[in-house]
Amino acid sequence: MKIVIYGIEIEAVQADITREQVDAIVNAANSSLLGGGGVDGAIHRAGGSAILEDCYRIRERQGGCRTGEAVITTAGHLPAQHVIHTVGPVWNGGNQQEPDLLRSCYVHCLQLADKHGLKSISFPNISTGIYGYPKPEAAAIALDVVRQYAEAGHGSLKLIRFVCFDRDNLTLYEQQLERIQLAG
Ligand code: AR6
């Protein structure tokens, strides 16, 4: 499903993010930036060692990536041009600043995309796998940040895709998109 708000296409699809042909895909990484399971493992496997080499350089410079922040690397062999690695919060019941930290992930990814003049980006459902964030709440935060980005009207992105791996997440994102369309 796709909607257009303030001239920006926002789309939810069910797909494998490693196959996205966009300016940047987002990785749900961990603070070490050294890879892991889930979408992080899939991106490093498909993209090859160039991504990890860039991650090592970032580690040398700033010692990894804190929760809620984001860094950018090459995408190696992937069809995308860049990978933006962000570190979502581990769900701990919701009183450990998880919503603010998840919001901060999306905000920092969009800021980095603007800084590099990117036109298209694909997000996975950050924190909703191994990190256990409840999917409905995570989808609401993701779409809220993106709606605000579109409303502000001064970013470089023209296409923002939410690449859901599972059907549950796709349904949730479609509901959120319908809600935004009706409100707009
Ligand atoms: N394409 C799109 N989405 C995917 C793919 C894929 N190829 N593979 C998994 N997902 P997770 P987290 C979905 O666990 O919860 C790693 O070990 C998955 O279904 O990848 O942020 C890191 O190194 C889920 O909806 O990330 C961290 O240690 C979403 O991606 C930790 O996991 C996120 O699930 C981060 O946990």
PDB file of C-alpha atoms and ligand atoms in Angstrom:
ATOM      1  CA  MET A   1       0.000   0.000   0.000  1.00  0.00           C
ATOM      2  CA  LYS A   2       1.194   3.483  -0.863  1.00  0.00           C
ATOM      3  CA  ILE A   3       0.083   6.961   0.147  1.00  0.00           C
ATOM      4  CA  VAL A   4       1.454  10.359  -0.837  1.00  0.00           C
ATOM      5  CA  ILE A   5       1.650  13.103   1.760  1.00  0.00           C
ATOM      6  CA  TYR A   6       3.206  16.509   1.137  1.00  0.00           C
ATOM      7  CA  GLY A   7       4.695  15.128  -2.078  1.00  0.00           C
ATOM      8  CA  ILE A   8       6.449  12.182  -0.393  1.00  0.00           C
ATOM      9  CA  GLU A   9       5.523   8.596  -1.218  1.00  0.00           C
ATOM     10  CA  ILE A  10       5.171   6.419   1.870  1.00  0.00           C
ATOM     11  CA  GLU A  11       4.812   2.736   1.221  1.00  0.00           C
ATOM     12  CA  ALA A  12       4.443  -0.497   3.189  1.00  0.00           C
ATOM     13  CA  VAL A  13       5.439  -3.773   1.546  1.00  0.00           C
ATOM     14  CA  GLN A  14       6.207  -7.313   2.626  1.00  0.00           C
ATOM     15  CA  ALA A  15       9.688  -8.129   1.332  1.00  0.00           C
ATOM     16  CA  ASP A  16      13.337  -8.851   2.088  1.00  0.00           C
ATOM     17  CA  ILE A  17      15.108  -5.544   2.708  1.00  0.00           C
ATOM     18  CA  THR A  18      18.406  -6.822   1.291  1.00  0.00           C
ATOM     19  CA  ARG A  19      16.802  -6.730  -2.177  1.00  0.00           C
ATOM     20  CA  GLU A  20      15.689  -3.096  -2.035  1.00  0.00           C
ATOM     21  CA  GLN A  21      16.939  -0.813  -4.819  1.00  0.00           C
ATOM     22  CA  VAL A  22      16.952   2.459  -2.911  1.00  0.00           C
ATOM     23  CA  ASP A  23      19.515   5.073  -1.911  1.00  0.00           C
ATOM     24  CA  ALA A  24      19.708   3.603   1.610  1.00  0.00           C
ATOM     25  CA  ILE A  25      18.368   0.669   3.535  1.00  0.00           C
ATOM     26  CA  VAL A  26      18.271   0.874   7.313  1.00  0.00           C
ATOM     27  CA  ASN A  27      19.801  -1.857   9.451  1.00  0.00           C
ATOM     28  CA  ALA A  28      18.472  -2.744  12.926  1.00  0.00           C
ATOM     29  CA  ALA A  29      21.964  -3.135  14.368  1.00  0.00           C
ATOM     30  CA  ASN A  30      23.439  -3.358  17.865  1.00  0.00           C
ATOM     31  CA  SER A  31      25.857  -0.940  19.547  1.00  0.00           C
ATOM     32  CA  SER A  32      28.930  -2.943  18.533  1.00  0.00           C
ATOM     33  CA  LEU A  33      28.120  -2.522  14.802  1.00  0.00           C
ATOM     34  CA  LEU A  34      29.758  -5.908  14.296  1.00  0.00           C
ATOM     35  CA  GLY A  35      26.699  -7.744  13.010  1.00  0.00           C
ATOM     36  CA  GLY A  36      24.285 -10.141  14.645  1.00  0.00           C
ATOM     37  CA  GLY A  37      21.143 -12.113  13.823  1.00  0.00           C
ATOM     38  CA  GLY A  38      17.859 -11.009  12.235  1.00  0.00           C
ATOM     39  CA  VAL A  39      17.949  -8.312   9.589  1.00  0.00           C
ATOM     40  CA  ASP A  40      21.478  -7.303  10.691  1.00  0.00           C
ATOM     41  CA  GLY A  41      22.813 -10.773   9.866  1.00  0.00           C
ATOM     42  CA  ALA A  42      20.957 -10.821   6.541  1.00  0.00           C
ATOM     43  CA  ILE A  43      22.368  -7.412   5.492  1.00  0.00           C
ATOM     44  CA  HIS A  44      25.978  -8.297   6.350  1.00  0.00           C
ATOM     45  CA  ARG A  45      25.687 -11.707   4.650  1.00  0.00           C
ATOM     46  CA  ALA A  46      24.240 -10.262   1.460  1.00  0.00           C
ATOM     47  CA  GLY A  47      26.349  -7.082   1.384  1.00  0.00           C
ATOM     48  CA  GLY A  48      29.725  -8.675   2.053  1.00  0.00           C
ATOM     49  CA  SER A  49      32.780  -7.567   4.011  1.00  0.00           C
ATOM     50  CA  ALA A  50      32.879  -3.938   2.794  1.00  0.00           C
ATOM     51  CA  ILE A  51      30.043  -3.068   5.183  1.00  0.00           C
ATOM     52  CA  LEU A  52      31.871  -4.554   8.161  1.00  0.00           C
ATOM     53  CA  GLU A  53      35.085  -2.753   7.159  1.00  0.00           C
ATOM     54  CA  ASP A  54      33.229   0.581   7.244  1.00  0.00           C
ATOM     55  CA  CYS A  55      31.735  -0.395  10.613  1.00  0.00           C
ATOM     56  CA  TYR A  56      35.228  -1.044  11.994  1.00  0.00           C
ATOM     57  CA  ARG A  57      36.310   2.441  10.841  1.00  0.00           C
ATOM     58  CA  ILE A  58      33.342   3.979  12.634  1.00  0.00           C
ATOM     59  CA  ARG A  59      34.188   1.980  15.772  1.00  0.00           C
ATOM     60  CA  GLU A  60      37.734   3.352  15.686  1.00  0.00           C
ATOM     61  CA  ARG A  61      36.406   6.881  15.305  1.00  0.00           C
ATOM     62  CA  GLN A  62      33.544   6.861  17.811  1.00  0.00           C
ATOM     63  CA  GLY A  63      33.413   3.435  19.466  1.00  0.00           C
ATOM     64  CA  GLY A  64      30.247   1.992  17.910  1.00  0.00           C
ATOM     65  CA  CYS A  65      26.754   3.453  17.901  1.00  0.00           C
ATOM     66  CA  ARG A  66      24.590   4.295  20.902  1.00  0.00           C
ATOM     67  CA  THR A  67      20.962   3.243  21.199  1.00  0.00           C
ATOM     68  CA  GLY A  68      18.767   5.723  19.335  1.00  0.00           C
ATOM     69  CA  GLU A  69      21.586   6.958  17.095  1.00  0.00           C
ATOM     70  CA  ALA A  70      22.568   6.110  13.508  1.00  0.00           C
ATOM     71  CA  VAL A  71      25.648   5.821  11.279  1.00  0.00           C
ATOM     72  CA  ILE A  72      26.045   5.369   7.509  1.00  0.00           C
ATOM     73  CA  THR A  73      28.224   2.937   5.532  1.00  0.00           C
ATOM     74  CA  THR A  74      28.579   1.549   2.057  1.00  0.00           C
ATOM     75  CA  ALA A  75      26.083  -1.120   1.036  1.00  0.00           C
ATOM     76  CA  GLY A  76      28.774  -3.383  -0.460  1.00  0.00           C
ATOM     77  CA  HIS A  77      27.220  -5.821  -2.938  1.00  0.00           C
ATOM     78  CA  LEU A  78      23.642  -4.873  -2.108  1.00  0.00           C
ATOM     79  CA  PRO A  79      21.486  -3.155  -4.735  1.00  0.00           C
ATOM     80  CA  ALA A  80      21.052  -0.192  -2.344  1.00  0.00           C
ATOM     81  CA  GLN A  81      23.715   2.550  -2.289  1.00  0.00           C
ATOM     82  CA  HIS A  82      24.156   2.882   1.471  1.00  0.00           C
ATOM     83  CA  VAL A  83      23.275   1.183   4.734  1.00  0.00           C
ATOM     84  CA  ILE A  84      22.182   3.358   7.632  1.00  0.00           C
ATOM     85  CA  HIS A  85      22.762   1.401  10.832  1.00  0.00           C
ATOM     86  CA  THR A  86      20.662   2.354  13.818  1.00  0.00           C
ATOM     87  CA  VAL A  87      20.386   0.742  17.238  1.00  0.00           C
ATOM     88  CA  GLY A  88      16.862   0.289  18.537  1.00  0.00           C
ATOM     89  CA  PRO A  89      16.010  -0.108  22.206  1.00  0.00           C
ATOM     90  CA  VAL A  90      15.579  -3.495  23.834  1.00  0.00           C
ATOM     91  CA  TRP A  91      11.972  -3.678  25.103  1.00  0.00           C
ATOM     92  CA  ASN A  92      12.000  -3.752  28.882  1.00  0.00           C
ATOM     93  CA  GLY A  93       8.352  -3.114  29.678  1.00  0.00           C
ATOM     94  CA  GLY A  94       8.163   0.417  28.282  1.00  0.00           C
ATOM     95  CA  ASN A  95       9.392   2.485  31.229  1.00  0.00           C
ATOM     96  CA  GLN A  96      13.053   2.578  30.225  1.00  0.00           C
ATOM     97  CA  GLN A  97      12.618   5.340  27.614  1.00  0.00           C
ATOM     98  CA  GLU A  98      11.981   2.762  24.894  1.00  0.00           C
ATOM     99  CA  PRO A  99       9.456   4.944  22.963  1.00  0.00           C
ATOM    100  CA  ASP A 100      11.786   7.978  22.966  1.00  0.00           C
ATOM    101  CA  LEU A 101      14.732   5.848  21.903  1.00  0.00           C
ATOM    102  CA  LEU A 102      12.814   4.178  19.083  1.00  0.00           C
ATOM    103  CA  ARG A 103      11.568   7.577  17.890  1.00  0.00           C
ATOM    104  CA  SER A 104      15.152   8.820  18.002  1.00  0.00           C
ATOM    105  CA  CYS A 105      16.261   5.947  15.707  1.00  0.00           C
ATOM    106  CA  TYR A 106      13.825   6.997  12.989  1.00  0.00           C
ATOM    107  CA  VAL A 107      14.631  10.701  13.434  1.00  0.00           C
ATOM    108  CA  HIS A 108      18.399  10.130  13.191  1.00  0.00           C
ATOM    109  CA  CYS A 109      18.050   7.898  10.114  1.00  0.00           C
ATOM    110  CA  LEU A 110      16.010  10.575   8.341  1.00  0.00           C
ATOM    111  CA  GLN A 111      18.511  13.269   9.367  1.00  0.00           C
ATOM    112  CA  LEU A 112      21.413  11.223   7.972  1.00  0.00           C
ATOM    113  CA  ALA A 113      19.484  10.634   4.744  1.00  0.00           C
ATOM    114  CA  ASP A 114      18.972  14.399   4.393  1.00  0.00           C
ATOM    115  CA  LYS A 115      22.608  15.117   5.182  1.00  0.00           C
ATOM    116  CA  HIS A 116      23.612  12.869   2.266  1.00  0.00           C
ATOM    117  CA  GLY A 117      20.885  14.189  -0.037  1.00  0.00           C
ATOM    118  CA  LEU A 118      19.234  10.781  -0.378  1.00  0.00           C
ATOM    119  CA  LYS A 119      15.955  10.484  -2.234  1.00  0.00           C
ATOM    120  CA  SER A 120      14.761   7.010  -1.190  1.00  0.00           C
ATOM    121  CA  ILE A 121      15.048   4.922   1.967  1.00  0.00           C
ATOM    122  CA  SER A 122      13.752   1.550   3.179  1.00  0.00           C
ATOM    123  CA  PHE A 123      13.201   0.840   6.867  1.00  0.00           C
ATOM    124  CA  PRO A 124      12.828  -2.540   8.556  1.00  0.00           C
ATOM    125  CA  ASN A 125      10.607  -2.792  11.642  1.00  0.00           C
ATOM    126  CA  ILE A 126      13.321  -1.713  14.074  1.00  0.00           C
ATOM    127  CA  SER A 127      13.385  -3.414  17.502  1.00  0.00           C
ATOM    128  CA  THR A 128      10.353  -5.633  16.794  1.00  0.00           C
ATOM    129  CA  GLY A 129      12.325  -8.871  16.399  1.00  0.00           C
ATOM    130  CA  ILE A 130      15.049  -9.979  18.804  1.00  0.00           C
ATOM    131  CA  TYR A 131      14.668  -6.728  20.834  1.00  0.00           C
ATOM    132  CA  GLY A 132      10.992  -7.536  21.544  1.00  0.00           C
ATOM    133  CA  TYR A 133       9.334  -4.126  21.031  1.00  0.00           C
ATOM    134  CA  PRO A 134       5.529  -4.553  20.669  1.00  0.00           C
ATOM    135  CA  LYS A 135       4.743  -4.292  16.961  1.00  0.00           C
ATOM    136  CA  PRO A 136       1.648  -2.007  17.075  1.00  0.00           C
ATOM    137  CA  GLU A 137       3.369   0.608  19.243  1.00  0.00           C
ATOM    138  CA  ALA A 138       6.526   0.456  17.124  1.00  0.00           C
ATOM    139  CA  ALA A 139       4.547   0.931  13.893  1.00  0.00           C
ATOM    140  CA  ALA A 140       2.719   3.943  15.346  1.00  0.00           C
ATOM    141  CA  ILE A 141       6.024   5.597  16.311  1.00  0.00           C
ATOM    142  CA  ALA A 142       7.634   4.917  12.919  1.00  0.00           C
ATOM    143  CA  LEU A 143       4.734   6.416  10.978  1.00  0.00           C
ATOM    144  CA  ASP A 144       4.418   9.364  13.340  1.00  0.00           C
ATOM    145  CA  VAL A 145       8.052  10.359  12.798  1.00  0.00           C
ATOM    146  CA  VAL A 146       7.734   9.969   9.034  1.00  0.00           C
ATOM    147  CA  ARG A 147       4.494  11.963   8.924  1.00  0.00           C
ATOM    148  CA  GLN A 148       6.231  14.792  10.814  1.00  0.00           C
ATOM    149  CA  TYR A 149       9.188  14.607   8.414  1.00  0.00           C
ATOM    150  CA  ALA A 150       6.843  14.925   5.426  1.00  0.00           C
ATOM    151  CA  GLU A 151       4.896  17.759   7.075  1.00  0.00           C
ATOM    152  CA  ALA A 152       8.074  19.735   7.814  1.00  0.00           C
ATOM    153  CA  GLY A 153       8.683  19.749   4.060  1.00  0.00           C
ATOM    154  CA  HIS A 154      12.406  20.449   3.874  1.00  0.00           C
ATOM    155  CA  GLY A 155      13.936  16.972   3.571  1.00  0.00           C
ATOM    156  CA  SER A 156      15.550  15.359   0.522  1.00  0.00           C
ATOM    157  CA  LEU A 157      13.588  12.098   0.615  1.00  0.00           C
ATOM    158  CA  LYS A 158      10.834  11.494  -1.944  1.00  0.00           C
ATOM    159  CA  LEU A 159      10.200   7.807  -1.186  1.00  0.00           C
ATOM    160  CA  ILE A 160      10.055   6.151   2.244  1.00  0.00           C
ATOM    161  CA  ARG A 161       9.389   2.411   2.280  1.00  0.00           C
ATOM    162  CA  PHE A 162       8.586   0.225   5.285  1.00  0.00           C
ATOM    163  CA  VAL A 163       9.796  -3.234   4.398  1.00  0.00           C
ATOM    164  CA  CYS A 164       7.959  -5.677   6.625  1.00  0.00           C
ATOM    165  CA  PHE A 165       9.185  -9.229   6.931  1.00  0.00           C
ATOM    166  CA  ASP A 166       6.063 -10.665   8.497  1.00  0.00           C
ATOM    167  CA  ARG A 167       2.382 -10.335   7.659  1.00  0.00           C
ATOM    168  CA  ASP A 168       1.527  -8.934  11.139  1.00  0.00           C
ATOM    169  CA  ASN A 169       3.755  -5.936  10.642  1.00  0.00           C
ATOM    170  CA  LEU A 170       2.505  -5.333   7.105  1.00  0.00           C
ATOM    171  CA  THR A 171      -1.104  -5.264   8.351  1.00  0.00           C
ATOM    172  CA  LEU A 172      -0.167  -2.849  11.143  1.00  0.00           C
ATOM    173  CA  TYR A 173       1.635  -0.495   8.762  1.00  0.00           C
ATOM    174  CA  GLU A 174      -1.255  -0.585   6.294  1.00  0.00           C
ATOM    175  CA  GLN A 175      -3.647   0.347   9.109  1.00  0.00           C
ATOM    176  CA  GLN A 176      -1.389   3.250  10.092  1.00  0.00           C
ATOM    177  CA  LEU A 177      -1.155   4.457   6.480  1.00  0.00           C
ATOM    178  CA  GLU A 178      -4.945   4.342   6.130  1.00  0.00           C
ATOM    179  CA  ARG A 179      -5.288   6.334   9.341  1.00  0.00           C
ATOM    180  CA  ILE A 180      -2.877   9.009   8.075  1.00  0.00           C
ATOM    181  CA  GLN A 181      -4.636   9.177   4.706  1.00  0.00           C
ATOM    182  CA  LEU A 182      -8.042   9.606   6.346  1.00  0.00           C
ATOM    183  CA  ALA A 183      -6.717  12.295   8.709  1.00  0.00           C
ATOM    184  CA  GLY A 184      -4.937  14.167   5.894  1.00  0.00           C
TER     185      GLY A 184
HETATM  186  N1  AR6 B   1      14.253  -7.998   5.598  1.00  0.00           N
HETATM  187  C1  AR6 B   1      13.374  -7.242   6.277  1.00  0.00           C
HETATM  188  N2  AR6 B   1      13.070  -7.435   7.580  1.00  0.00           N
HETATM  189  C2  AR6 B   1      13.700  -8.447   8.207  1.00  0.00           C
HETATM  190  C3  AR6 B   1      14.651  -9.294   7.584  1.00  0.00           C
HETATM  191  C4  AR6 B   1      14.922  -9.032   6.201  1.00  0.00           C
HETATM  192  N3  AR6 B   1      15.787  -9.756   5.515  1.00  0.00           N
HETATM  193  N4  AR6 B   1      15.088 -10.194   8.507  1.00  0.00           N
HETATM  194  C5  AR6 B   1      14.427  -9.931   9.662  1.00  0.00           C
HETATM  195  N5  AR6 B   1      13.590  -8.888   9.488  1.00  0.00           N
HETATM  196  P1  AR6 B   1      15.604  -7.958  14.251  1.00  0.00           P
HETATM  197  P2  AR6 B   1      15.819  -5.972  16.417  1.00  0.00           P
HETATM  198  C6  AR6 B   1      12.675  -8.231  10.433  1.00  0.00           C
HETATM  199  O1  AR6 B   1      15.543  -9.080  15.219  1.00  0.00           O
HETATM  200  O2  AR6 B   1      14.568  -6.470  17.023  1.00  0.00           O
HETATM  201  C7  AR6 B   1      20.360  -8.408  15.714  1.00  0.00           C
HETATM  202  O3  AR6 B   1      21.044  -9.527  16.231  1.00  0.00           O
HETATM  203  C8  AR6 B   1      12.204  -8.999  11.647  1.00  0.00           C
HETATM  204  O4  AR6 B   1      11.154  -9.871  11.282  1.00  0.00           O
HETATM  205  O5  AR6 B   1      16.431  -8.123  13.029  1.00  0.00           O
HETATM  206  O6  AR6 B   1      15.988  -4.494  16.248  1.00  0.00           O
HETATM  207  C9  AR6 B   1      21.132  -7.115  15.942  1.00  0.00           C
HETATM  208  O7  AR6 B   1      22.531  -7.300  15.825  1.00  0.00           O
HETATM  209  C10 AR6 B   1      11.729  -7.859  12.533  1.00  0.00           C
HETATM  210  O8  AR6 B   1      10.405  -7.442  12.171  1.00  0.00           O
HETATM  211  O9  AR6 B   1      16.100  -6.577  14.947  1.00  0.00           O
HETATM  212  C11 AR6 B   1      20.717  -6.746  17.328  1.00  0.00           C
HETATM  213  O10 AR6 B   1      21.498  -7.420  18.289  1.00  0.00           O
HETATM  214  C12 AR6 B   1      12.669  -6.705  12.183  1.00  0.00           C
HETATM  215  O11 AR6 B   1      13.359  -7.114  10.985  1.00  0.00           O
HETATM  216  C13 AR6 B   1      19.287  -7.206  17.417  1.00  0.00           C
HETATM  217  O12 AR6 B   1      19.153  -8.256  16.452  1.00  0.00           O
HETATM  218  C14 AR6 B   1      13.697  -6.424  13.253  1.00  0.00           C
HETATM  219  O13 AR6 B   1      14.098  -7.640  13.848  1.00  0.00           O
HETATM  220  C15 AR6 B   1      18.321  -6.109  17.018  1.00  0.00           C
HETATM  221  O14 AR6 B   1      17.003  -6.553  17.266  1.00  0.00           O
END
